[in-house]
């Protein structure tokens, strides 16, 4: 009888995961390659992608806890198993504290190691001086160089990216980070991991030989779960999930790939599953939007608003390699930050031009992004309106077009002033956000030979071609679809084509759909 694994959802402590028999996807061979002859390493990965687990695994390795690695690849690769003094700091622990308490919060972590090495605690010293003294003392007491592991180094920086306090936060972190270079001869290995690369923080300006491996092909799978790993470690678990959903193993894999897969961190990176998403899906037995529910960052939404981002034209986006090496402080940069945070990923690479194409990694992120953007486009509470939209979804999916359009009309009418101008583009944006949030493939301003289709929606059975008129006629909208042959590109798709002409009235404060015409 198939039995599922114990899933380490919400866990990042390598030692407890191993000792308590939780699932561990073996990344130790890649970790061993990363350590190699390198001394200073920086890695960027999105939230909830296994960064803290990697840090804790490194900690156990450098502390010489060989017994924990029995059965893992590094167990045979490593011949010496030397125990080094390790200092591990987690900067996510200080991201939400008040600025005047941030230094003391960092000091609490330093104090733990000062006690370990019997260093008299002197809170009159700066954190930088205490950290320097800690490294020197640990080296002197053990006779071995020190390993420094910094988890979520940028968490306090991202937390204050747009509140005007960033300049106050930086010095509190720099006094720690600048010691890496000062203490270089006393360090065996320094590993810094986070989401973004803040160019004006001292770790990037003072360490000349820092290996920034975030887009190195050989380490593209050091965090996350590849297809091969998923099928190797979790084949039986997926069989159970498929049985629960009354489908085949192959069909369930297709659904998992569509929902959670396809992160790429280099031009030839294997497609990666987000571990938080896939493990929560297996735990709950439901393919929900797990990552977005736990990893949504307010600074990303603020970032989109600050740039007045056109959500309909956000993707696909082509970038040069140099475009990725941009700090969040650069207010002119929109896409690199979205990539670093995991909202976009690499979906294509042109070797000749050395350009990358960015897009949403999967359906989970695409839908989650729209759900968060709804609060931007619909400033009022839309809980009741969501009921209408769910009704719209099921009606459209079942082919009840008139019912679906009635629910759409009801939704728009429940949100006062949703249409704040007479431009069709504004209404297109509203539909794009709503339809994508519901899980439909949605495209707007679709180019054809003789014009651009306003909105195209696709599901498993149908392709819906919508043309919009503001204070016009639904019949005229339908006539435009036919006269300009907007549906022709989908003629041989195999799905039924449904043409819908829609009129939106802004007169007398109606501000919603007034009539529509359907043709199949």
Coordinates of C-alpha atoms in Angstrom, one line a residue:
X1 CA 0.0 0.0 0.0
X2 CA 1.3 3.4 -0.9
X3 CA 2.0 5.7 2.0
X4 CA 3.0 9.4 1.7
X5 CA 6.2 10.9 3.1
X6 CA 6.3 13.2 6.1
X7 CA 6.5 16.6 4.5
X8 CA 8.7 19.3 6.1
X9 CA 6.2 22.1 5.3
X10 CA 7.1 25.1 7.3
X11 CA 10.4 23.5 8.5
X12 CA 13.9 24.7 7.6
X13 CA 16.0 23.0 10.3
X14 CA 18.1 20.3 8.5
X15 CA 19.0 18.4 11.7
X16 CA 15.4 18.0 12.9
X17 CA 14.2 17.1 9.3
X18 CA 16.8 14.3 9.2
X19 CA 16.4 13.0 12.7
X20 CA 12.6 13.0 12.6
X21 CA 12.3 11.3 9.3
X22 CA 10.9 14.1 7.1
X23 CA 11.4 14.1 3.4
X24 CA 14.7 15.7 2.3
X25 CA 15.5 16.2 -1.3
X26 CA 19.3 15.7 -1.5
X27 CA 21.0 18.9 -2.6
X28 CA 24.3 18.0 -0.9
X29 CA 26.3 17.2 -4.0
X30 CA 25.5 20.6 -5.5
X31 CA 26.3 22.2 -2.1
X32 CA 29.6 20.4 -2.0
X33 CA 30.4 21.8 -5.5
X34 CA 29.5 25.3 -4.3
X35 CA 31.8 25.2 -1.4
X36 CA 34.7 23.9 -3.5
X37 CA 37.6 26.4 -3.5
X38 CA 35.2 29.4 -3.0
X39 CA 35.4 31.7 0.0
X40 CA 32.7 34.3 -0.6
X41 CA 29.5 33.3 -2.2
X42 CA 26.2 35.2 -2.8
X43 CA 23.0 33.4 -3.9
X44 CA 19.7 35.0 -4.7
X45 CA 16.5 33.0 -4.8
X46 CA 12.7 33.8 -4.3
X47 CA 11.0 33.5 -1.0
X48 CA 10.0 30.0 0.2
X49 CA 12.4 28.4 -2.2
X50 CA 14.5 26.5 0.4
X51 CA 17.1 29.1 1.1
X52 CA 17.0 28.8 4.9
X53 CA 17.1 25.0 4.6
X54 CA 20.3 25.3 2.5
X55 CA 21.8 27.6 5.1
X56 CA 21.0 25.2 7.9
X57 CA 22.4 22.3 5.9
X58 CA 25.6 24.2 5.4
X59 CA 25.7 24.9 9.1
X60 CA 25.4 21.2 10.0
X61 CA 28.1 20.3 7.4
X62 CA 30.6 22.8 8.6
X63 CA 30.0 21.8 12.2
X64 CA 31.1 18.3 11.2
X65 CA 27.8 16.5 12.0
X66 CA 28.7 13.7 9.7
X67 CA 26.0 11.3 11.1
X68 CA 23.3 13.6 9.8
X69 CA 24.4 13.1 6.2
X70 CA 24.5 9.3 6.1
X71 CA 22.9 8.2 2.9
X72 CA 23.3 11.6 1.3
X73 CA 25.7 12.2 -1.6
X74 CA 28.1 14.4 0.4
X75 CA 28.6 11.6 2.9
X76 CA 31.0 9.9 0.5
X77 CA 32.3 13.0 -1.3
X78 CA 33.7 14.5 1.9
X79 CA 36.7 12.7 3.3
X80 CA 37.8 15.0 6.2
X81 CA 34.7 16.2 8.0
X82 CA 36.5 19.1 9.8
X83 CA 34.5 20.9 12.5
X84 CA 34.7 24.6 12.0
X85 CA 33.3 27.4 14.2
X86 CA 30.1 28.6 12.6
X87 CA 28.3 32.0 13.0
X88 CA 24.8 32.0 11.5
X89 CA 22.7 35.2 11.4
X90 CA 19.1 35.4 10.3
X91 CA 18.3 38.9 9.2
X92 CA 14.6 38.1 8.6
X93 CA 14.3 38.2 12.4
X94 CA 14.9 42.0 12.4
X95 CA 12.9 43.1 9.4
X96 CA 9.7 43.9 11.3
X97 CA 11.3 45.6 14.4
X98 CA 11.2 49.3 14.8
X99 CA 14.3 51.1 13.5
X100 CA 15.5 52.2 17.0
X101 CA 15.4 48.6 18.1
X102 CA 17.0 47.0 15.0
X103 CA 20.6 47.2 16.3
X104 CA 19.6 45.6 19.6
X105 CA 17.7 42.9 17.8
X106 CA 20.9 42.1 15.8
X107 CA 22.9 42.2 19.0
X108 CA 20.7 39.5 20.5
X109 CA 21.9 37.1 17.8
X110 CA 25.5 38.1 18.4
X111 CA 25.1 37.6 22.1
X112 CA 24.2 34.0 21.6
X113 CA 27.6 33.4 20.0
X114 CA 29.5 35.5 22.4
X115 CA 28.2 33.3 25.2
X116 CA 29.2 30.2 23.2
X117 CA 32.8 31.4 23.0
X118 CA 32.8 32.9 26.5
X119 CA 33.2 36.5 25.3
X120 CA 32.3 39.2 27.9
X121 CA 29.2 41.0 26.6
X122 CA 29.8 44.7 26.1
X123 CA 26.7 46.3 24.7
X124 CA 28.6 49.7 24.6
X125 CA 30.4 48.4 21.5
X126 CA 28.9 48.7 18.1
X127 CA 27.5 45.5 16.5
X128 CA 30.3 45.8 13.9
X129 CA 33.0 45.7 16.6
X130 CA 31.3 42.9 18.4
X131 CA 31.0 40.9 15.2
X132 CA 34.7 41.5 14.4
X133 CA 35.7 40.4 17.9
X134 CA 33.5 37.4 17.6
X135 CA 35.2 36.2 14.4
X136 CA 38.7 36.8 15.9
X137 CA 37.9 35.1 19.1
X138 CA 36.3 32.0 17.5
X139 CA 39.4 31.6 15.3
X140 CA 41.8 32.0 18.3
X141 CA 39.9 29.5 20.5
X142 CA 39.4 26.8 17.9
X143 CA 42.5 27.2 15.8
X144 CA 40.3 27.0 12.7
X145 CA 39.0 29.7 10.3
X146 CA 35.4 30.7 10.8
X147 CA 32.3 30.0 8.7
X148 CA 29.8 32.8 8.4
X149 CA 26.3 32.2 7.1
X150 CA 23.9 35.1 6.6
X151 CA 20.3 34.1 5.9
X152 CA 17.9 36.7 4.3
X153 CA 20.6 39.4 4.4
X154 CA 18.3 41.8 2.5
X155 CA 15.1 41.3 4.5
X156 CA 15.3 44.6 6.5
X157 CA 16.2 46.4 3.3
X158 CA 13.2 45.1 1.4
X159 CA 11.0 45.9 4.3
X160 CA 11.9 49.5 4.1
X161 CA 12.4 49.9 0.4
X162 CA 9.6 52.4 -0.1
X163 CA 8.9 54.0 3.3
X164 CA 11.8 56.5 3.2
X165 CA 13.8 54.7 5.9
X166 CA 16.2 52.8 3.7
X167 CA 19.0 55.2 4.4
X168 CA 18.7 54.6 8.1
X169 CA 18.6 50.8 7.8
X170 CA 21.7 50.4 5.6
X171 CA 24.3 51.5 8.2
X172 CA 22.9 49.1 10.8
X173 CA 23.6 46.2 8.4
X174 CA 26.8 47.6 6.8
X175 CA 28.7 47.6 10.1
X176 CA 28.2 43.8 10.1
X177 CA 28.7 43.1 6.4
X178 CA 31.9 45.2 6.1
X179 CA 33.6 42.9 8.5
X180 CA 33.7 40.1 5.9
X181 CA 36.5 41.8 4.1
X182 CA 38.3 43.0 7.2
X183 CA 38.4 39.5 8.6
X184 CA 39.1 37.7 5.4
X185 CA 42.2 35.8 6.6
X186 CA 40.2 34.4 9.6
X187 CA 37.3 33.1 7.5
X188 CA 36.9 29.6 5.9
X189 CA 33.7 30.3 4.0
X190 CA 31.1 33.2 3.9
X191 CA 27.7 32.5 2.4
X192 CA 25.2 35.3 1.9
X193 CA 21.7 34.5 0.7
X194 CA 18.7 36.6 0.0
X195 CA 16.3 37.8 -2.7
X196 CA 17.7 41.0 -4.1
X197 CA 21.1 42.4 -4.7
X198 CA 21.4 45.8 -3.1
X199 CA 24.4 47.4 -4.9
X200 CA 25.0 50.1 -2.3
X201 CA 25.4 47.6 0.6
X202 CA 29.0 47.0 1.5
X203 CA 29.1 43.2 0.8
X204 CA 29.0 44.0 -3.0
X205 CA 31.4 46.9 -2.9
X206 CA 34.1 45.7 -0.6
X207 CA 34.5 42.0 -1.4
X208 CA 36.4 41.8 -4.6
X209 CA 36.3 38.0 -5.0
X210 CA 32.6 37.5 -4.2
X211 CA 31.2 34.7 -6.4
X212 CA 27.6 35.8 -7.3
X213 CA 26.3 32.4 -8.4
X214 CA 22.6 33.2 -8.7
X215 CA 22.6 32.8 -12.5
X216 CA 25.3 30.2 -12.8
X217 CA 24.1 27.2 -14.7
X218 CA 25.8 24.6 -12.5
X219 CA 23.9 25.9 -9.4
X220 CA 20.6 26.6 -11.0
X221 CA 19.0 23.7 -9.2
X222 CA 20.6 24.1 -5.7
X223 CA 17.2 25.2 -4.4
X224 CA 13.8 24.0 -5.5
X225 CA 12.8 20.6 -6.9
X226 CA 13.5 19.5 -10.4
X227 CA 11.2 17.2 -12.5
X228 CA 13.6 14.3 -11.9
X229 CA 13.7 14.9 -8.2
X230 CA 10.0 15.1 -8.0
X231 CA 9.5 11.8 -9.7
X232 CA 12.3 10.1 -7.8
X233 CA 11.3 11.2 -4.3
X234 CA 7.6 11.7 -4.6
X235 CA 6.3 9.3 -7.3
X236 CA 4.2 7.3 -4.8
X237 CA 2.9 10.5 -3.2
X238 CA 1.8 11.8 -6.6
X239 CA 0.1 8.4 -7.3
X240 CA -2.0 8.9 -4.2
X241 CA -2.8 12.5 -5.2
X242 CA -3.9 11.3 -8.6
X243 CA -6.1 8.7 -7.1
X244 CA -7.7 11.3 -4.8
X245 CA -8.5 13.4 -7.9
X246 CA -9.7 10.4 -10.0
X247 CA -7.0 10.9 -12.7
X248 CA -3.9 9.2 -14.0
X249 CA -0.4 9.8 -12.7
X250 CA 0.5 11.4 -16.0
X251 CA -2.5 13.8 -15.9
X252 CA -1.7 14.8 -12.3
X253 CA 1.9 15.5 -13.3
X254 CA 0.5 17.8 -16.1
X255 CA -1.6 19.7 -13.5
X256 CA 1.3 20.0 -11.1
X257 CA 3.6 21.3 -13.9
X258 CA 1.0 23.9 -15.0
X259 CA 0.3 25.0 -11.5
X260 CA 3.7 25.0 -9.8
X261 CA 6.6 24.4 -12.2
X262 CA 8.8 26.2 -14.6
X263 CA 11.1 28.5 -12.6
X264 CA 14.4 28.9 -14.5
X265 CA 17.5 30.6 -13.0
X266 CA 19.8 30.5 -16.0
X267 CA 19.6 30.1 -19.7
X268 CA 19.9 26.3 -19.5
X269 CA 18.4 25.8 -16.1
X270 CA 16.1 22.8 -15.6
X271 CA 12.5 23.7 -14.8
X272 CA 12.1 24.0 -11.1
X273 CA 9.1 23.4 -8.8
X274 CA 8.7 25.8 -5.9
X275 CA 9.1 23.4 -2.9
X276 CA 6.6 25.3 -0.7
X277 CA 3.9 24.9 -3.3
X278 CA 4.4 21.3 -4.2
X279 CA 4.8 20.1 -0.6
X280 CA 1.7 22.0 0.6
X281 CA -0.3 20.6 -2.4
X282 CA 0.7 17.1 -1.4
X283 CA 0.0 17.7 2.3
X284 CA -3.5 19.2 1.7
X285 CA -4.3 17.2 -1.4
X286 CA -5.3 20.4 -3.2
X287 CA -3.7 22.3 -6.0
X288 CA -4.2 25.7 -4.4
X289 CA -2.1 28.9 -4.7
X290 CA 0.1 28.0 -1.7
X291 CA 3.3 30.0 -2.5
X292 CA 1.5 33.3 -3.2
X293 CA -0.5 32.9 0.0
X294 CA 2.7 32.7 2.1
X295 CA 5.2 34.7 0.1
X296 CA 3.4 37.8 -1.2
X297 CA 5.6 40.8 -0.5
X298 CA 4.0 44.2 -0.1
X299 CA 7.1 45.9 -1.5
X300 CA 6.5 44.1 -4.8
X301 CA 2.9 45.5 -5.1
X302 CA 4.3 48.9 -4.1
X303 CA 6.9 48.5 -6.7
X304 CA 4.3 47.9 -9.4
X305 CA 2.3 50.9 -8.3
X306 CA 5.3 53.2 -8.1
X307 CA 6.1 52.3 -11.7
X308 CA 2.5 52.6 -12.7
X309 CA 3.0 49.3 -14.4
X310 CA 0.7 48.3 -17.2
X311 CA -0.3 44.8 -15.9
X312 CA -1.5 43.8 -19.4
X313 CA 2.0 44.5 -20.9
X314 CA 4.1 43.3 -18.0
X315 CA 5.0 40.1 -19.8
X316 CA 6.6 38.8 -21.9
X317 CA 9.6 41.1 -21.4
X318 CA 13.1 40.8 -23.0
X319 CA 16.1 41.8 -20.9
X320 CA 19.9 41.9 -21.5
X321 CA 22.1 40.0 -19.1
X322 CA 23.3 43.3 -17.6
X323 CA 19.7 44.3 -16.8
X324 CA 19.6 41.6 -14.1
X325 CA 22.4 43.2 -12.1
X326 CA 20.2 46.0 -10.9
X327 CA 19.6 47.0 -7.4
X328 CA 16.1 47.6 -6.0
X329 CA 17.2 51.1 -5.2
X330 CA 17.1 51.8 -8.9
X331 CA 13.6 53.3 -9.3
X332 CA 13.8 53.0 -13.1
X333 CA 14.1 49.2 -12.9
X334 CA 10.8 47.2 -12.9
X335 CA 11.4 43.7 -14.2
X336 CA 14.6 42.6 -12.5
X337 CA 13.1 42.9 -9.0
X338 CA 10.1 40.9 -10.1
X339 CA 12.4 38.2 -11.4
X340 CA 14.5 38.1 -8.2
X341 CA 11.4 37.8 -6.1
X342 CA 10.0 34.9 -8.1
X343 CA 7.1 36.7 -9.7
X344 CA 8.7 36.3 -13.2
X345 CA 11.2 33.8 -14.4
X346 CA 13.4 33.1 -17.5
X347 CA 11.3 31.5 -20.2
X348 CA 13.6 32.0 -23.2
X349 CA 17.2 32.8 -24.1
X350 CA 18.7 34.1 -27.4
X351 CA 22.3 33.2 -27.4
X352 CA 23.3 35.5 -30.3
X353 CA 21.7 38.6 -28.7
X354 CA 22.4 37.3 -25.2
X355 CA 18.8 38.3 -24.2
X356 CA 16.4 36.7 -21.8
X357 CA 12.6 36.5 -22.0
X358 CA 10.8 36.9 -18.7
X359 CA 7.3 35.6 -18.0
X360 CA 5.2 34.3 -15.2
X361 CA 6.6 30.9 -14.1
X362 CA 3.3 29.2 -13.7
X363 CA -0.5 29.5 -13.1
X364 CA -0.1 29.9 -9.3
X365 CA 2.0 33.0 -9.7
X366 CA -0.1 34.4 -12.5
X367 CA -3.3 34.1 -10.7
X368 CA -1.8 35.2 -7.4
X369 CA -0.4 38.4 -9.0
X370 CA -3.9 39.3 -10.3
X371 CA -5.5 38.6 -7.0
X372 CA -3.1 41.1 -5.4
X373 CA -3.6 43.6 -8.2
X374 CA -7.3 43.5 -7.7
X375 CA -7.0 45.6 -4.6
X376 CA -5.2 48.2 -6.7
X377 CA -7.8 48.4 -9.5
X378 CA -10.8 47.8 -7.1
X379 CA -10.1 50.0 -4.1
X380 CA -13.2 49.0 -2.2
X381 CA -13.9 45.7 -0.6
X382 CA -15.0 43.3 -3.3
X383 CA -15.9 40.2 -1.3
X384 CA -19.5 40.2 -2.5
X385 CA -18.3 40.9 -6.0
X386 CA -16.1 37.8 -6.0
X387 CA -19.2 35.7 -5.6
X388 CA -20.5 37.2 -8.9
X389 CA -17.1 36.5 -10.5
X390 CA -17.1 32.8 -9.4
X391 CA -20.6 32.5 -10.8
X392 CA -19.3 34.1 -14.0
X393 CA -16.5 31.5 -14.1
X394 CA -18.8 28.5 -13.9
X395 CA -21.3 29.9 -16.3
X396 CA -18.7 30.6 -18.9
X397 CA -17.0 27.3 -18.4
X398 CA -20.3 25.5 -19.0
X399 CA -21.1 27.5 -22.1
X400 CA -24.0 29.6 -20.5
X401 CA -22.8 32.8 -22.1
X402 CA -25.8 35.0 -21.3
X403 CA -25.7 34.0 -17.7
X404 CA -22.0 34.6 -17.5
X405 CA -22.4 38.1 -19.0
X406 CA -25.2 38.9 -16.5
X407 CA -22.9 37.9 -13.6
X408 CA -20.1 40.1 -15.1
X409 CA -22.5 43.0 -15.3
X410 CA -23.6 42.5 -11.7
X411 CA -19.9 42.4 -10.6
X412 CA -19.1 45.7 -12.3
X413 CA -22.2 47.4 -11.0
X414 CA -21.4 46.5 -7.4
X415 CA -18.1 48.4 -7.5
X416 CA -18.9 52.2 -7.8
X417 CA -16.8 54.2 -10.2
X418 CA -14.8 51.2 -11.5
X419 CA -14.8 52.8 -14.9
X420 CA -13.2 56.1 -14.2
X421 CA -12.8 57.2 -17.8
X422 CA -14.2 56.5 -21.3
X423 CA -11.2 54.6 -22.6
X424 CA -11.7 51.0 -23.6
X425 CA -8.2 50.2 -22.3
X426 CA -9.3 50.8 -18.8
X427 CA -12.1 48.3 -19.1
X428 CA -9.7 45.9 -20.9
X429 CA -7.4 46.1 -17.9
X430 CA -10.2 45.3 -15.5
X431 CA -11.3 42.3 -17.5
X432 CA -7.7 41.1 -17.9
X433 CA -7.1 41.2 -14.1
X434 CA -10.4 39.5 -13.3
X435 CA -10.3 36.8 -16.0
X436 CA -6.7 35.9 -15.2
X437 CA -7.4 35.8 -11.5
X438 CA -10.2 33.3 -12.3
X439 CA -7.6 31.1 -14.1
X440 CA -8.6 31.7 -17.7
X441 CA -5.9 32.3 -20.3
X442 CA -6.5 35.9 -21.2
X443 CA -4.9 38.2 -23.8
X444 CA -5.7 41.8 -24.7
X445 CA -5.0 43.9 -27.7
X446 CA -4.2 40.8 -29.8
X447 CA -2.7 41.7 -33.1
X448 CA -4.4 40.3 -36.3
X449 CA -3.8 41.1 -40.0
X450 CA -6.3 44.0 -40.0
X451 CA -6.5 45.1 -36.4
X452 CA -6.3 44.2 -32.7
X453 CA -8.8 42.1 -30.8
X454 CA -9.8 43.7 -27.5
X455 CA -10.0 40.6 -25.4
X456 CA -9.4 36.8 -26.0
X457 CA -10.3 34.3 -23.4
X458 CA -9.5 30.6 -23.6
X459 CA -10.5 27.5 -21.6
X460 CA -10.4 23.8 -22.4
X461 CA -13.5 23.9 -24.7
X462 CA -13.9 27.4 -26.0
X463 CA -12.1 30.5 -27.3
X464 CA -14.0 33.7 -26.6
X465 CA -13.3 36.7 -28.8
X466 CA -14.6 39.9 -27.2
X467 CA -14.9 43.4 -28.8
X468 CA -15.8 46.3 -26.5
X469 CA -17.6 49.5 -27.2
X470 CA -18.0 52.4 -24.8
X471 CA -21.4 54.2 -25.1
X472 CA -21.8 52.5 -28.5
X473 CA -23.6 49.3 -29.6
X474 CA -23.0 45.7 -28.9
X475 CA -24.1 44.9 -32.4
X476 CA -21.4 47.2 -33.8
X477 CA -18.9 45.5 -31.7
X478 CA -19.9 42.1 -33.1
X479 CA -19.9 43.5 -36.6
X480 CA -16.3 44.6 -36.1
X481 CA -15.2 41.1 -35.0
X482 CA -16.7 39.7 -38.2
X483 CA -15.6 42.5 -40.6
X484 CA -12.0 42.3 -39.4
X485 CA -11.9 38.5 -39.1
X486 CA -10.7 38.6 -35.5
X487 CA -11.7 35.0 -35.0
X488 CA -9.8 33.6 -38.1
X489 CA -6.5 32.9 -36.3
X490 CA -8.3 30.4 -34.1
X491 CA -10.2 28.6 -36.9
X492 CA -8.1 25.4 -36.7
X493 CA -7.6 25.3 -33.0
X494 CA -10.2 22.7 -32.5
X495 CA -12.1 24.5 -29.7
X496 CA -15.5 26.2 -30.3
X497 CA -15.1 29.9 -31.1
X498 CA -17.6 32.2 -29.4
X499 CA -17.8 35.9 -30.6
X500 CA -19.2 38.4 -28.1
X501 CA -19.9 42.1 -28.8
X502 CA -20.1 44.1 -25.6
X503 CA -21.4 47.6 -24.9
X504 CA -20.4 49.5 -21.8
X505 CA -22.3 52.6 -20.8
X506 CA -20.8 55.4 -18.8
X507 CA -23.9 57.7 -19.3
X508 CA -26.0 58.7 -16.3
X509 CA -23.5 56.9 -14.0
X510 CA -24.5 53.5 -15.2
X511 CA -20.8 52.5 -15.5
X512 CA -21.3 48.8 -16.4
X513 CA -22.3 46.5 -19.2
X514 CA -25.7 47.3 -20.7
X515 CA -26.0 44.8 -23.6
X516 CA -24.1 42.1 -25.4
X517 CA -24.5 40.0 -28.6
X518 CA -23.3 36.4 -28.9
X519 CA -22.5 34.5 -32.1
X520 CA -21.0 31.0 -32.4

